[in-house]
Amino acid sequence: MSAARDVADDSAPQAPPETLLRAGTLLHVTRAASPQFVEPIFFRLIRVHADWITYYGWTWLDGYQIDARGDAVARRSIFVQPAGLRVLASTALAPRPRRVASA
């Protein structure tokens, strides 16, 4: 068994599958994603700029910075490593609430 497996850390960031990076996904962005995030933020994703040319392993995301109450406080474009993002809630995972038609 390798030494890396012996000291495996479950809290280490996991690379989110690309299917989870969809509009509406709530992300926790920390220094693991980019050194600029000394103060971590919550980020509601609008879009991934897959068509923008960047360094290998990095991508541009558009979305809203979210406060502790869940309200959008600023629209931002951020440059991050997807492998360092933590997915908190995904529209791909959570069923959407259904509207009940009133009679």
Coordinates of N, CA, C and O in Angstrom, one line a residue:
M1 N 0.8 -1.2 0.0 CA 0.0 0.0 0.0 C 0.9 1.2 0.0 O 1.9 1.3 0.7
S2 N 0.6 2.2 -0.8 CA 1.4 3.4 -0.9 C 1.2 4.3 0.3 O 0.2 4.3 1.0
A3 N 2.2 5.2 0.6 CA 2.1 6.1 1.7 C 1.0 7.1 1.5 O 0.3 7.6 2.4
A4 N 0.7 7.5 0.2 CA -0.4 8.4 -0.1 C -1.7 7.8 0.3 O -2.6 8.5 0.8
R5 N -1.9 6.5 0.2 CA -3.2 5.9 0.6 C -3.3 5.8 2.1 O -4.3 5.9 2.7
D6 N -2.1 5.7 2.8 CA -2.1 5.6 4.2 C -2.6 6.9 4.9 O -3.2 6.9 5.9
V7 N -2.3 8.0 4.2 CA -2.7 9.3 4.8 C -3.8 10.0 4.0 O -3.8 11.2 4.0
A8 N -4.6 9.2 3.4 CA -5.7 9.7 2.6 C -6.6 10.6 3.5 O -6.9 10.3 4.6
D9 N -6.9 11.8 3.0 CA -7.7 12.8 3.7 C -9.1 12.9 3.0 O -9.2 13.3 1.9
D10 N -10.2 12.5 3.7 CA -11.5 12.6 3.1 C -11.9 14.1 2.9 O -12.9 14.3 2.1
S11 N -11.3 15.0 3.6 CA -11.7 16.4 3.4 C -11.0 17.1 2.2 O -11.3 18.2 1.9
A12 N -10.1 16.4 1.6 CA -9.4 16.9 0.4 C -10.4 17.2 -0.7 O -11.4 16.4 -0.9
P13 N -10.2 18.3 -1.4 CA -11.2 18.6 -2.5 C -11.3 17.5 -3.6 O -10.2 17.0 -3.9
Q14 N -12.4 17.3 -4.0 CA -12.6 16.3 -5.1 C -13.0 17.1 -6.4 O -13.8 18.0 -6.3
A15 N -12.4 16.6 -7.5 CA -12.7 17.3 -8.7 C -14.2 17.0 -9.1 O -14.6 15.8 -9.2
P16 N -15.0 18.0 -9.3 CA -16.4 17.8 -9.7 C -16.5 17.3 -11.1 O -15.8 17.8 -12.0
P17 N -17.3 16.3 -11.3 CA -17.5 15.9 -12.7 C -18.0 17.0 -13.5 O -18.8 17.8 -13.0
E18 N -17.6 17.1 -14.7 CA -18.1 18.2 -15.6 C -19.6 18.3 -15.7 O -20.2 19.4 -15.8
T19 N -20.3 17.2 -15.5 CA -21.8 17.2 -15.6 C -22.3 18.0 -14.4 O -23.5 18.4 -14.4
L20 N -21.6 18.1 -13.3 CA -22.1 18.8 -12.1 C -21.9 20.3 -12.2 O -22.5 21.1 -11.5
L21 N -21.0 20.7 -13.1 CA -20.8 22.2 -13.3 C -21.8 22.7 -14.4 O -21.5 22.8 -15.5
R22 N -23.0 22.9 -13.9 CA -24.1 23.4 -14.7 C -24.7 24.6 -14.1 O -24.5 24.9 -12.9
A23 N -25.5 25.4 -14.8 CA -26.1 26.5 -14.3 C -27.0 26.2 -13.1 O -27.7 25.2 -13.1
G24 N -26.8 27.0 -12.1 CA -27.6 26.7 -10.8 C -26.8 26.0 -9.8 O -27.2 25.9 -8.6
T25 N -25.7 25.4 -10.1 CA -24.9 24.7 -9.1 C -24.3 25.6 -8.1 O -23.8 26.7 -8.4
L26 N -24.4 25.2 -6.8 CA -23.8 26.0 -5.7 C -22.4 25.5 -5.4 O -22.3 24.3 -5.1
L27 N -21.4 26.3 -5.4 CA -20.0 25.9 -5.2 C -19.5 26.6 -4.0 O -19.8 27.7 -3.7
H28 N -18.5 25.9 -3.3 CA -17.7 26.5 -2.3 C -16.4 26.7 -2.9 O -15.7 25.7 -3.3
V29 N -15.9 28.0 -3.0 CA -14.7 28.3 -3.7 C -13.7 28.7 -2.7 O -13.9 29.7 -1.9
T30 N -12.6 28.0 -2.6 CA -11.5 28.2 -1.6 C -10.2 28.3 -2.3 O -10.1 28.3 -3.5
R31 N -9.1 28.4 -1.5 CA -7.8 28.5 -2.0 C -7.4 27.3 -2.8 O -6.5 27.3 -3.7
A32 N -8.1 26.2 -2.6 CA -7.8 25.0 -3.4 C -8.1 25.2 -4.9 O -7.6 24.6 -5.7
A33 N -9.1 26.1 -5.1 CA -9.5 26.4 -6.5 C -8.6 27.5 -7.1 O -8.4 27.5 -8.3
S34 N -8.2 28.5 -6.3 CA -7.4 29.6 -6.7 C -6.8 30.3 -5.5 O -7.5 30.5 -4.6
P35 N -5.6 30.8 -5.6 CA -4.9 31.5 -4.5 C -5.6 32.8 -4.1 O -5.5 33.3 -3.0
Q36 N -6.4 33.4 -5.0 CA -7.1 34.6 -4.7 C -8.2 34.5 -3.7 O -8.7 35.4 -3.1
F37 N -8.6 33.2 -3.4 CA -9.7 33.0 -2.5 C -9.2 32.6 -1.1 O -9.6 31.6 -0.5
V38 N -8.5 33.5 -0.5 CA -8.0 33.4 0.9 C -9.3 33.4 1.8 O -9.3 32.6 2.7
E39 N -10.2 34.2 1.5 CA -11.5 34.2 2.1 C -12.4 33.4 1.2 O -12.8 33.9 0.1
P40 N -12.8 32.2 1.6 CA -13.7 31.4 0.7 C -15.0 32.1 0.5 O -15.5 32.9 1.3
I41 N -15.6 31.8 -0.7 CA -16.9 32.3 -1.0 C -17.8 31.2 -1.5 O -17.4 30.1 -1.9
F42 N -19.1 31.5 -1.4 CA -20.1 30.6 -2.0 C -20.5 31.2 -3.4 O -20.6 32.4 -3.5
F43 N -20.7 30.4 -4.4 CA -20.8 30.8 -5.8 C -21.9 30.1 -6.5 O -21.8 28.8 -6.5
R44 N -22.9 30.7 -7.0 CA -24.0 30.1 -7.8 C -23.6 30.3 -9.2 O -23.5 31.3 -9.8
L45 N -23.3 29.1 -9.9 CA -22.8 29.1 -11.3 C -23.9 29.5 -12.3 O -25.0 29.0 -12.2
I46 N -23.5 30.4 -13.2 CA -24.4 30.7 -14.3 C -23.9 29.9 -15.6 O -24.7 29.3 -16.2
R47 N -22.6 30.0 -15.8 CA -22.0 29.3 -17.0 C -20.5 29.0 -16.9 O -19.8 29.7 -16.1
V48 N -20.1 28.0 -17.5 CA -18.7 27.6 -17.6 C -18.2 28.1 -19.0 O -18.9 27.8 -20.0
H49 N -17.1 28.9 -19.1 CA -16.6 29.3 -20.4 C -15.6 28.3 -20.9 O -14.4 28.5 -20.9
A50 N -16.2 27.2 -21.4 CA -15.3 26.1 -21.9 C -14.7 26.6 -23.3 O -13.7 26.0 -23.7
D51 N -15.2 27.6 -23.9 CA -14.7 28.0 -25.2 C -13.6 29.0 -25.0 O -12.9 29.3 -26.0
W52 N -13.3 29.5 -23.8 CA -12.2 30.5 -23.6 C -10.9 29.7 -23.4 O -10.9 28.7 -22.6
I53 N -9.9 30.1 -24.1 CA -8.6 29.4 -24.0 C -7.9 29.9 -22.7 O -7.7 31.0 -22.4
T54 N -7.5 28.9 -21.9 CA -6.8 29.2 -20.6 C -5.7 28.2 -20.4 O -5.4 27.3 -21.3
Y55 N -5.0 28.3 -19.3 CA -4.0 27.3 -18.9 C -4.6 26.0 -18.6 O -5.8 25.9 -18.2
Y56 N -3.9 24.9 -18.9 CA -4.4 23.6 -18.6 C -4.8 23.4 -17.1 O -4.1 23.8 -16.2
G57 N -6.0 22.9 -16.9 CA -6.5 22.7 -15.6 C -7.2 23.9 -15.0 O -7.6 23.8 -13.8
W58 N -7.3 25.0 -15.7 CA -8.0 26.2 -15.2 C -9.2 26.5 -16.1 O -9.2 26.1 -17.3
T59 N -10.2 27.2 -15.6 CA -11.4 27.6 -16.4 C -12.0 28.9 -15.8 O -11.8 29.2 -14.6
W60 N -12.7 29.6 -16.7 CA -13.5 30.7 -16.2 C -14.9 30.4 -16.0 O -15.5 29.6 -16.7
L61 N -15.4 30.9 -14.9 CA -16.8 30.6 -14.5 C -17.5 32.0 -14.3 O -16.9 32.9 -13.8
D62 N -18.8 32.1 -14.7 CA -19.6 33.3 -14.5 C -20.7 32.8 -13.5 O -21.2 31.7 -13.5
G63 N -21.0 33.7 -12.5 CA -22.0 33.4 -11.6 C -22.2 34.5 -10.6 O -21.7 35.7 -10.8
Y64 N -22.8 34.2 -9.5 CA -23.1 35.2 -8.4 C -22.5 34.7 -7.1 O -22.6 33.5 -6.7
Q65 N -21.8 35.7 -6.4 CA -21.3 35.4 -5.1 C -22.5 35.4 -4.2 O -23.4 36.3 -4.3
I66 N -22.6 34.4 -3.3 CA -23.8 34.2 -2.4 C -23.4 34.5 -1.0 O -22.3 34.0 -0.6
D67 N -24.2 35.2 -0.3 CA -23.9 35.4 1.2 C -24.4 34.3 2.0 O -25.0 33.3 1.5
A68 N -24.3 34.4 3.3 CA -24.7 33.4 4.3 C -26.2 33.1 4.3 O -26.6 32.0 4.6
R69 N -27.0 34.1 3.9 CA -28.4 33.9 3.8 C -28.9 33.2 2.5 O -30.0 32.9 2.3
G70 N -28.0 33.1 1.5 CA -28.3 32.6 0.3 C -28.7 33.6 -0.8 O -29.1 33.2 -1.9
D71 N -28.5 34.9 -0.5 CA -28.8 35.9 -1.4 C -27.6 36.3 -2.3 O -26.4 36.3 -1.8
A72 N -27.8 36.6 -3.5 CA -26.7 37.0 -4.4 C -26.3 38.4 -4.0 O -27.1 39.3 -3.9
V73 N -25.0 38.6 -3.9 CA -24.5 39.9 -3.5 C -23.6 40.6 -4.6 O -23.4 41.8 -4.5
A74 N -23.1 39.8 -5.5 CA -22.3 40.3 -6.6 C -22.2 39.3 -7.7 O -22.1 38.1 -7.5
R75 N -22.3 39.9 -8.9 CA -22.0 39.0 -10.1 C -20.5 39.0 -10.4 O -19.9 40.1 -10.3
R76 N -20.0 37.9 -10.6 CA -18.5 37.7 -10.8 C -18.2 36.8 -11.9 O -18.9 35.8 -12.2
S77 N -17.0 37.0 -12.5 CA -16.3 36.0 -13.3 C -15.1 35.6 -12.6 O -14.3 36.5 -12.2
I78 N -14.9 34.3 -12.4 CA -13.8 33.8 -11.6 C -12.9 32.8 -12.4 O -13.5 32.1 -13.2
F79 N -11.6 32.9 -12.1 CA -10.7 32.0 -12.8 C -10.2 31.0 -11.8 O -9.6 31.3 -10.8
V80 N -10.6 29.7 -12.0 CA -10.3 28.7 -11.0 C -9.9 27.3 -11.6 O -10.0 27.1 -12.8
Q81 N -9.4 26.5 -10.7 CA -9.1 25.1 -11.1 C -10.3 24.3 -10.6 O -10.6 24.2 -9.4
P82 N -11.1 23.7 -11.6 CA -12.3 22.9 -11.2 C -12.0 21.8 -10.2 O -12.8 21.5 -9.4
A83 N -10.8 21.3 -10.2 CA -10.4 20.2 -9.3 C -10.5 20.7 -7.8 O -10.6 19.9 -6.9
G84 N -10.3 22.0 -7.6 CA -10.4 22.6 -6.2 C -11.7 23.0 -5.8 O -11.9 23.5 -4.7
L85 N -12.7 22.9 -6.6 CA -14.1 23.4 -6.3 C -14.8 22.3 -5.5 O -14.6 21.1 -5.7
R86 N -15.7 22.7 -4.6 CA -16.5 21.8 -3.8 C -18.0 22.1 -4.2 O -18.4 23.2 -4.0
V87 N -18.6 21.1 -4.7 CA -20.0 21.2 -5.1 C -20.9 21.0 -3.9 O -20.8 20.0 -3.2
L88 N -21.7 22.0 -3.5 CA -22.6 21.9 -2.4 C -24.0 21.5 -2.7 O -24.6 20.7 -2.0
A89 N -24.4 22.0 -3.8 CA -25.8 21.6 -4.3 C -25.8 21.7 -5.8 O -25.2 22.7 -6.4
S90 N -26.3 20.8 -6.5 CA -26.3 20.8 -7.9 C -27.8 20.6 -8.5 O -28.5 19.8 -7.9
T91 N -28.1 21.4 -9.5 CA -29.4 21.2 -10.1 C -29.4 19.8 -10.8 O -30.5 19.3 -11.0
A92 N -28.3 19.2 -11.1 CA -28.3 17.9 -11.7 C -28.6 16.8 -10.7 O -29.1 15.8 -11.0
L93 N -28.4 17.1 -9.4 CA -28.7 16.1 -8.4 C -30.0 16.4 -7.7 O -30.7 15.4 -7.4
A94 N -30.4 17.6 -7.5 CA -31.6 17.9 -6.7 C -32.8 18.0 -7.7 O -32.7 18.7 -8.7
P95 N -33.9 17.4 -7.3 CA -35.1 17.5 -8.2 C -35.7 18.9 -8.0 O -35.6 19.5 -7.0
R96 N -36.2 19.4 -9.1 CA -36.8 20.8 -9.1 C -38.2 20.7 -8.4 O -38.9 19.7 -8.7
P97 N -38.5 21.7 -7.6 CA -39.9 21.7 -7.1 C -40.9 21.8 -8.2 O -40.7 22.6 -9.1
R98 N -42.0 21.1 -8.0 CA -43.1 21.2 -9.0 C -44.1 22.2 -8.6 O -44.4 22.4 -7.5
R99 N -44.6 22.9 -9.6 CA -45.7 23.9 -9.4 C -47.0 23.1 -9.3 O -47.2 22.2 -10.2
V100 N -47.8 23.5 -8.4 CA -49.1 22.8 -8.3 C -50.1 23.8 -9.0 O -50.2 24.9 -8.6
A101 N -50.8 23.2 -10.0 CA -51.8 24.1 -10.7 C -53.0 24.3 -9.8 O -53.5 23.4 -9.2
S102 N -53.4 25.6 -9.7 CA -54.5 25.9 -8.8 C -55.8 25.7 -9.6 O -55.8 26.0 -10.8
A103 N -56.8 25.3 -9.0 CA -58.1 25.0 -9.7 C -58.9 26.2 -9.8 O -58.9 27.2 -9.1

